[in-house]
Tab-separated table of C-alpha atoms in Angstrom:
chain	number	residue	atom	x	y	z
A	1	UNK	CA	-7.656	-10.513	24.632
A	2	UNK	CA	-5.348	-8.213	22.036
A	3	UNK	CA	-7.945	-5.847	22.002
A	4	UNK	CA	-8.527	-5.579	25.861
A	5	UNK	CA	-4.893	-4.702	26.243
A	6	UNK	CA	-5.050	-1.450	23.073
A	7	UNK	CA	-7.995	-0.521	25.187
A	8	UNK	CA	-5.820	-0.070	28.206
A	9	UNK	CA	-2.611	1.764	26.947
A	10	UNK	CA	-5.100	3.986	24.587
A	11	UNK	CA	-6.770	4.851	28.324
A	12	UNK	CA	-3.356	5.183	29.261
A	13	UNK	CA	-1.898	7.953	26.166
A	14	UNK	CA	-4.456	9.303	26.452
A	15	UNK	CA	-4.745	10.819	30.382
A	16	UNK	CA	-1.223	12.129	30.310
A	17	UNK	CA	-1.347	13.512	26.630
A	18	UNK	CA	-4.999	14.233	27.359
A	19	UNK	CA	-5.854	12.953	23.355
A	20	UNK	CA	-8.428	14.559	21.686
A	21	UNK	CA	-11.252	12.243	21.095
A	22	UNK	CA	-11.019	12.443	17.376
A	23	UNK	CA	-6.951	10.573	17.535
A	24	UNK	CA	-8.547	8.158	20.224
A	25	UNK	CA	-10.968	6.999	17.889
A	26	UNK	CA	-7.316	6.401	15.472
A	27	UNK	CA	-5.647	4.713	17.975
A	28	UNK	CA	-8.873	2.686	18.845
A	29	UNK	CA	-8.866	2.392	14.176
A	30	UNK	CA	-5.480	0.757	14.993
A	31	UNK	CA	-5.867	-1.831	17.809
A	32	UNK	CA	-8.852	-3.372	16.362
A	33	UNK	CA	-6.978	-3.702	13.619
A	34	UNK	CA	-4.302	-5.569	15.101
A	35	UNK	CA	-6.849	-7.705	16.099
A	36	UNK	CA	-8.543	-8.532	12.626
A	37	UNK	CA	-8.102	-11.184	11.148
A	38	UNK	CA	-5.503	-11.094	7.301
A	39	UNK	CA	-4.014	-13.705	5.179
A	40	UNK	CA	-1.486	-15.644	5.177
A	41	UNK	CA	1.334	-13.204	3.835
A	42	UNK	CA	2.169	-9.308	3.018
A	43	UNK	CA	1.157	-8.468	-0.895
A	44	UNK	CA	3.808	-6.082	-2.216
A	45	UNK	CA	2.171	-4.344	-5.661
A	46	UNK	CA	2.137	-1.285	-8.017
A	47	UNK	CA	1.518	-0.401	-12.001
A	48	UNK	CA	2.976	1.634	-14.385
A	49	UNK	CA	1.713	2.092	-17.282
A	50	UNK	CA	2.512	4.799	-20.779
A	51	UNK	CA	2.620	8.928	-19.444
A	52	UNK	CA	2.250	7.844	-15.869
A	53	UNK	CA	5.052	10.210	-14.110
A	54	UNK	CA	6.113	7.820	-11.441
A	55	UNK	CA	7.102	4.610	-11.586
A	56	UNK	CA	5.204	2.605	-8.799
A	57	UNK	CA	5.930	-1.485	-10.027
A	58	UNK	CA	9.430	-0.472	-9.320
A	59	UNK	CA	8.719	0.896	-6.472
A	60	UNK	CA	6.492	-1.945	-4.682
A	61	UNK	CA	9.836	-4.238	-6.151
A	62	UNK	CA	12.283	-2.134	-4.250
A	63	UNK	CA	10.005	-2.347	-1.308
A	64	UNK	CA	10.137	-6.248	-1.631
A	65	UNK	CA	13.431	-6.914	-1.580
A	66	UNK	CA	14.306	-5.078	0.802
A	67	UNK	CA	13.296	-7.368	3.028
A	68	UNK	CA	16.274	-10.351	2.322
A	69	UNK	CA	19.592	-10.223	3.239
A	70	UNK	CA	20.135	-12.495	0.197
A	71	UNK	CA	17.388	-13.124	-3.406
A	72	UNK	CA	17.700	-14.896	-6.578
A	73	UNK	CA	16.186	-13.396	-9.486
A	74	UNK	CA	15.357	-15.472	-12.790
A	75	UNK	CA	15.521	-13.870	-15.322
A	76	UNK	CA	15.220	-15.841	-17.831
A	77	UNK	CA	18.261	-15.527	-19.553
A	78	UNK	CA	19.437	-19.162	-19.197
A	79	UNK	CA	16.924	-20.371	-21.880
A	80	UNK	CA	16.607	-20.213	-25.569
A	81	UNK	CA	13.519	-18.253	-26.842
A	82	UNK	CA	10.663	-21.527	-28.448
A	83	UNK	CA	12.090	-23.295	-25.164
A	84	UNK	CA	8.205	-24.017	-23.799
A	85	UNK	CA	6.466	-25.888	-20.917
A	86	UNK	CA	3.505	-28.493	-20.274
A	87	UNK	CA	2.001	-30.545	-17.804
A	88	UNK	CA	4.543	-33.721	-19.116
A	89	UNK	CA	6.533	-31.377	-20.432
A	90	UNK	CA	7.695	-28.879	-17.197
A	91	UNK	CA	10.881	-25.462	-17.136
A	92	UNK	CA	12.621	-26.205	-15.055
A	93	UNK	CA	13.610	-22.387	-13.485
A	94	UNK	CA	16.937	-22.286	-11.108
A	95	UNK	CA	17.258	-19.960	-7.938
A	96	UNK	CA	20.075	-21.496	-6.474
A	97	UNK	CA	19.602	-23.862	-3.858
A	98	UNK	CA	16.034	-24.259	-4.533
A	99	UNK	CA	14.028	-25.647	-7.741
A	100	UNK	CA	10.239	-24.968	-9.377
A	101	UNK	CA	9.256	-26.106	-12.466
A	102	UNK	CA	6.609	-24.392	-14.414
A	103	UNK	CA	3.994	-26.042	-16.180
A	104	UNK	CA	0.570	-24.832	-17.942
A	105	UNK	CA	1.500	-24.207	-21.232
A	106	UNK	CA	3.293	-21.440	-23.174
A	107	UNK	CA	6.446	-20.473	-23.461
A	108	UNK	CA	10.484	-17.959	-24.494
A	109	UNK	CA	10.041	-15.313	-26.239
A	110	UNK	CA	13.322	-12.572	-27.570
A	111	UNK	CA	11.365	-9.865	-28.604
A	112	UNK	CA	8.420	-7.910	-27.980
A	113	UNK	CA	4.257	-9.243	-28.173
A	114	UNK	CA	1.731	-7.037	-28.567
A	115	UNK	CA	2.902	-5.480	-25.384
A	116	UNK	CA	4.099	-8.656	-24.498
A	117	UNK	CA	8.320	-7.620	-23.388
A	118	UNK	CA	10.881	-7.994	-21.048
A	119	UNK	CA	12.142	-6.076	-17.549
A	120	UNK	CA	15.563	-6.628	-17.931
A	121	UNK	CA	17.882	-8.933	-21.074
A	122	UNK	CA	15.860	-9.824	-23.787
A	123	UNK	CA	14.150	-12.935	-22.288
A	124	UNK	CA	10.786	-13.366	-20.539
A	125	UNK	CA	7.776	-15.615	-20.233
A	126	UNK	CA	5.017	-15.595	-22.669
A	127	UNK	CA	2.187	-16.436	-20.968
A	128	UNK	CA	0.359	-17.724	-24.647
A	129	UNK	CA	2.770	-18.837	-27.252
A	130	UNK	CA	1.600	-19.077	-30.736
A	131	UNK	CA	-2.135	-17.918	-29.280
A	132	UNK	CA	-3.428	-20.088	-27.854
A	133	UNK	CA	-5.919	-20.564	-24.913
A	134	UNK	CA	-5.466	-21.107	-21.630
A	135	UNK	CA	-6.890	-21.720	-18.811
A	136	UNK	CA	-4.108	-21.915	-15.671
A	137	UNK	CA	-0.224	-22.528	-14.825
A	138	UNK	CA	1.126	-23.719	-11.507
A	139	UNK	CA	5.426	-22.993	-10.218
A	140	UNK	CA	5.619	-26.109	-8.475
A	141	UNK	CA	8.348	-25.573	-5.648
A	142	UNK	CA	11.694	-27.877	-3.870
A	143	UNK	CA	11.337	-26.435	-0.711
A	144	UNK	CA	9.751	-24.936	1.396
A	145	UNK	CA	9.065	-20.853	0.319
A	146	UNK	CA	8.910	-17.178	2.096
A	147	UNK	CA	8.570	-15.636	-1.143
A	148	UNK	CA	7.344	-14.773	-4.267
A	149	UNK	CA	7.853	-12.091	-6.782
A	150	UNK	CA	7.001	-11.057	-10.446
A	151	UNK	CA	6.623	-8.697	-13.229
A	152	UNK	CA	4.100	-9.064	-15.382
A	153	UNK	CA	3.214	-7.703	-17.976
A	154	UNK	CA	0.129	-6.222	-19.910
A	155	UNK	CA	-1.451	-8.086	-17.425
A	156	UNK	CA	-5.398	-7.328	-17.332
A	157	UNK	CA	-5.209	-5.519	-21.031
A	158	UNK	CA	-7.651	-8.169	-22.451
A	159	UNK	CA	-10.563	-7.642	-19.338
A	160	UNK	CA	-9.266	-10.367	-17.289
A	161	UNK	CA	-9.095	-11.064	-13.306
A	162	UNK	CA	-6.021	-12.244	-12.178
A	163	UNK	CA	-5.085	-14.470	-8.769
A	164	UNK	CA	-2.713	-16.273	-6.779
A	165	UNK	CA	-3.458	-20.060	-4.759
A	166	UNK	CA	-0.830	-20.411	-2.758
A	167	UNK	CA	-0.725	-24.777	-1.214
A	168	UNK	CA	1.009	-23.970	2.252
A	169	UNK	CA	2.432	-26.487	3.994
A	170	UNK	CA	0.556	-27.689	6.080
A	171	UNK	CA	-1.874	-28.782	2.712
A	172	UNK	CA	-4.289	-26.048	3.006
A	173	UNK	CA	-4.686	-22.837	-0.096
A	174	UNK	CA	-5.817	-19.567	0.487
A	175	UNK	CA	-6.221	-17.398	-2.916
A	176	UNK	CA	-4.298	-14.039	-2.865
A	177	UNK	CA	-6.008	-11.596	-5.445
A	178	UNK	CA	-3.596	-9.481	-7.900
A	179	UNK	CA	-4.901	-6.010	-7.670
A	180	UNK	CA	-4.294	-4.952	-10.885
A	181	UNK	CA	-6.605	-2.614	-13.212
A	182	UNK	CA	-8.599	-4.627	-15.730
A	183	UNK	CA	-8.574	-2.600	-19.566
A	184	UNK	CA	-5.525	-1.272	-18.636
A	185	UNK	CA	-3.334	0.163	-21.214
A	186	UNK	CA	-1.163	-2.409	-24.201
A	187	UNK	CA	2.796	-2.248	-22.499
A	188	UNK	CA	1.507	-1.871	-18.990
A	189	UNK	CA	3.960	-3.416	-16.621
A	190	UNK	CA	2.809	-4.749	-12.948
A	191	UNK	CA	5.079	-6.538	-10.245
A	192	UNK	CA	3.689	-8.032	-7.608
A	193	UNK	CA	4.773	-9.223	-4.205
A	194	UNK	CA	4.278	-12.291	-1.502
A	195	UNK	CA	5.539	-12.708	1.349
A	196	UNK	CA	4.423	-14.392	4.076
A	197	UNK	CA	7.895	-16.133	6.570
A	198	UNK	CA	5.412	-17.339	9.840
A	199	UNK	CA	2.859	-20.235	6.813
A	200	UNK	CA	5.606	-21.026	4.283
A	201	UNK	CA	4.019	-22.047	0.659
A	202	UNK	CA	5.291	-24.682	-1.476
A	203	UNK	CA	3.017	-24.013	-4.850
A	204	UNK	CA	1.729	-21.171	-6.612
A	205	UNK	CA	-1.247	-22.060	-9.543
A	206	UNK	CA	-2.350	-18.500	-11.794
A	207	UNK	CA	-5.631	-18.302	-11.893
A	208	UNK	CA	-8.070	-16.471	-14.026
A	209	UNK	CA	-11.377	-15.235	-14.576
A	210	UNK	CA	-11.681	-17.098	-18.003
A	211	UNK	CA	-9.964	-18.257	-19.849
A	212	UNK	CA	-6.866	-17.250	-20.625
A	213	UNK	CA	-6.870	-15.290	-24.477
A	214	UNK	CA	-5.185	-13.173	-26.800
A	215	UNK	CA	-1.758	-12.861	-26.238
A	216	UNK	CA	-1.962	-13.044	-21.963
A	217	UNK	CA	0.655	-12.023	-20.516
A	218	UNK	CA	4.711	-11.798	-20.105
A	219	UNK	CA	5.846	-13.116	-16.882
A	220	UNK	CA	9.674	-12.339	-16.641
A	221	UNK	CA	12.612	-11.528	-12.577
A	222	UNK	CA	10.490	-14.655	-11.142
A	223	UNK	CA	11.249	-13.129	-7.827
A	224	UNK	CA	11.341	-16.599	-4.558
A	225	UNK	CA	13.170	-16.748	-0.980
A	226	UNK	CA	13.302	-20.004	1.748
A	227	UNK	CA	12.395	-18.288	5.530
A	228	UNK	CA	15.931	-17.752	6.084
A	229	UNK	CA	17.210	-15.459	3.462
A	230	UNK	CA	14.260	-13.035	5.213
A	231	UNK	CA	15.812	-10.515	7.533
A	232	UNK	CA	14.946	-10.884	10.943
A	233	UNK	CA	12.885	-7.620	12.319
A	234	UNK	CA	13.170	-7.477	16.255
A	235	UNK	CA	10.092	-8.411	17.167
A	236	UNK	CA	7.475	-4.703	19.299
A	237	UNK	CA	7.696	-5.685	23.228
A	238	UNK	CA	4.105	-4.514	23.607
A	239	UNK	CA	1.052	-3.338	21.193
A	240	UNK	CA	2.532	-0.668	22.408
A	241	UNK	CA	6.310	-0.492	20.603
A	242	UNK	CA	3.964	-2.102	17.320
A	243	UNK	CA	2.370	0.968	17.520
A	244	UNK	CA	5.647	2.488	17.902
A	245	UNK	CA	7.013	1.612	15.493
A	246	UNK	CA	4.338	1.908	13.345
A	247	UNK	CA	4.090	6.040	13.764
A	248	UNK	CA	7.289	6.247	12.178
A	249	UNK	CA	7.378	5.001	7.992
A	250	UNK	CA	10.281	3.886	8.233
A	251	UNK	CA	11.806	2.851	4.284
A	252	UNK	CA	15.090	2.603	2.208
A	253	UNK	CA	16.057	0.728	-1.034
A	254	UNK	CA	18.222	-1.294	-2.154
A	255	UNK	CA	19.446	-1.281	-5.122
A	256	UNK	CA	18.343	-4.632	-7.900
A	257	UNK	CA	20.905	-6.470	-8.967
A	258	UNK	CA	19.966	-9.103	-11.368
A	259	UNK	CA	21.902	-13.343	-10.605
A	260	UNK	CA	23.663	-13.772	-14.371
């Protein structure tokens, strides 16, 4: 039904404006993409390594955070170096009205380590501590969330692929790739944000295609948001409105404010 509506709109656009076949093909492609199935949420992603002239990770974070009216970021500054987490004794993360438990090994570091480092302040979460091998770790929330974001340092420098397994309120789950560069330079940074206001999730599990070894990666400035924190965006009156809005690249940015 949606594809048929797109075709009608494309025909209407073509006649009054004498749209060329090339432009018409572009519009048809856009219409087709609207009807195509997609994952539950939207991904915001960027990488940065020493020598890059543009910090795409910082840009991705700005584009992610501007989606919210209010946000809280766990920067691990409230913990002590060496504070650890395990399945038996998880680490509790505080996000004002929400909390989360982090399990699966690792501990807080307050100094650079083999490319791992803090993004803000001194503390960050080190996935491997005492260089023990890890297979996975997990963050479970006390209430359903619409968004999840984080900075990671040195992810992928030991040639492993990482992904996230989101468990939704309805009991279903979805695997979302972290599109980082495998084998990227030591000390690299990335930002990953996932926004899913229409399908809330209660758990996120970090997965890799092999044991997490050597220095693993560092985690910092973890962000979550409930549906109420997501900015309201007026729904276009029609698919044509959606196409028109999509043709204008509106961007805004907001300075990140870290809660202490």
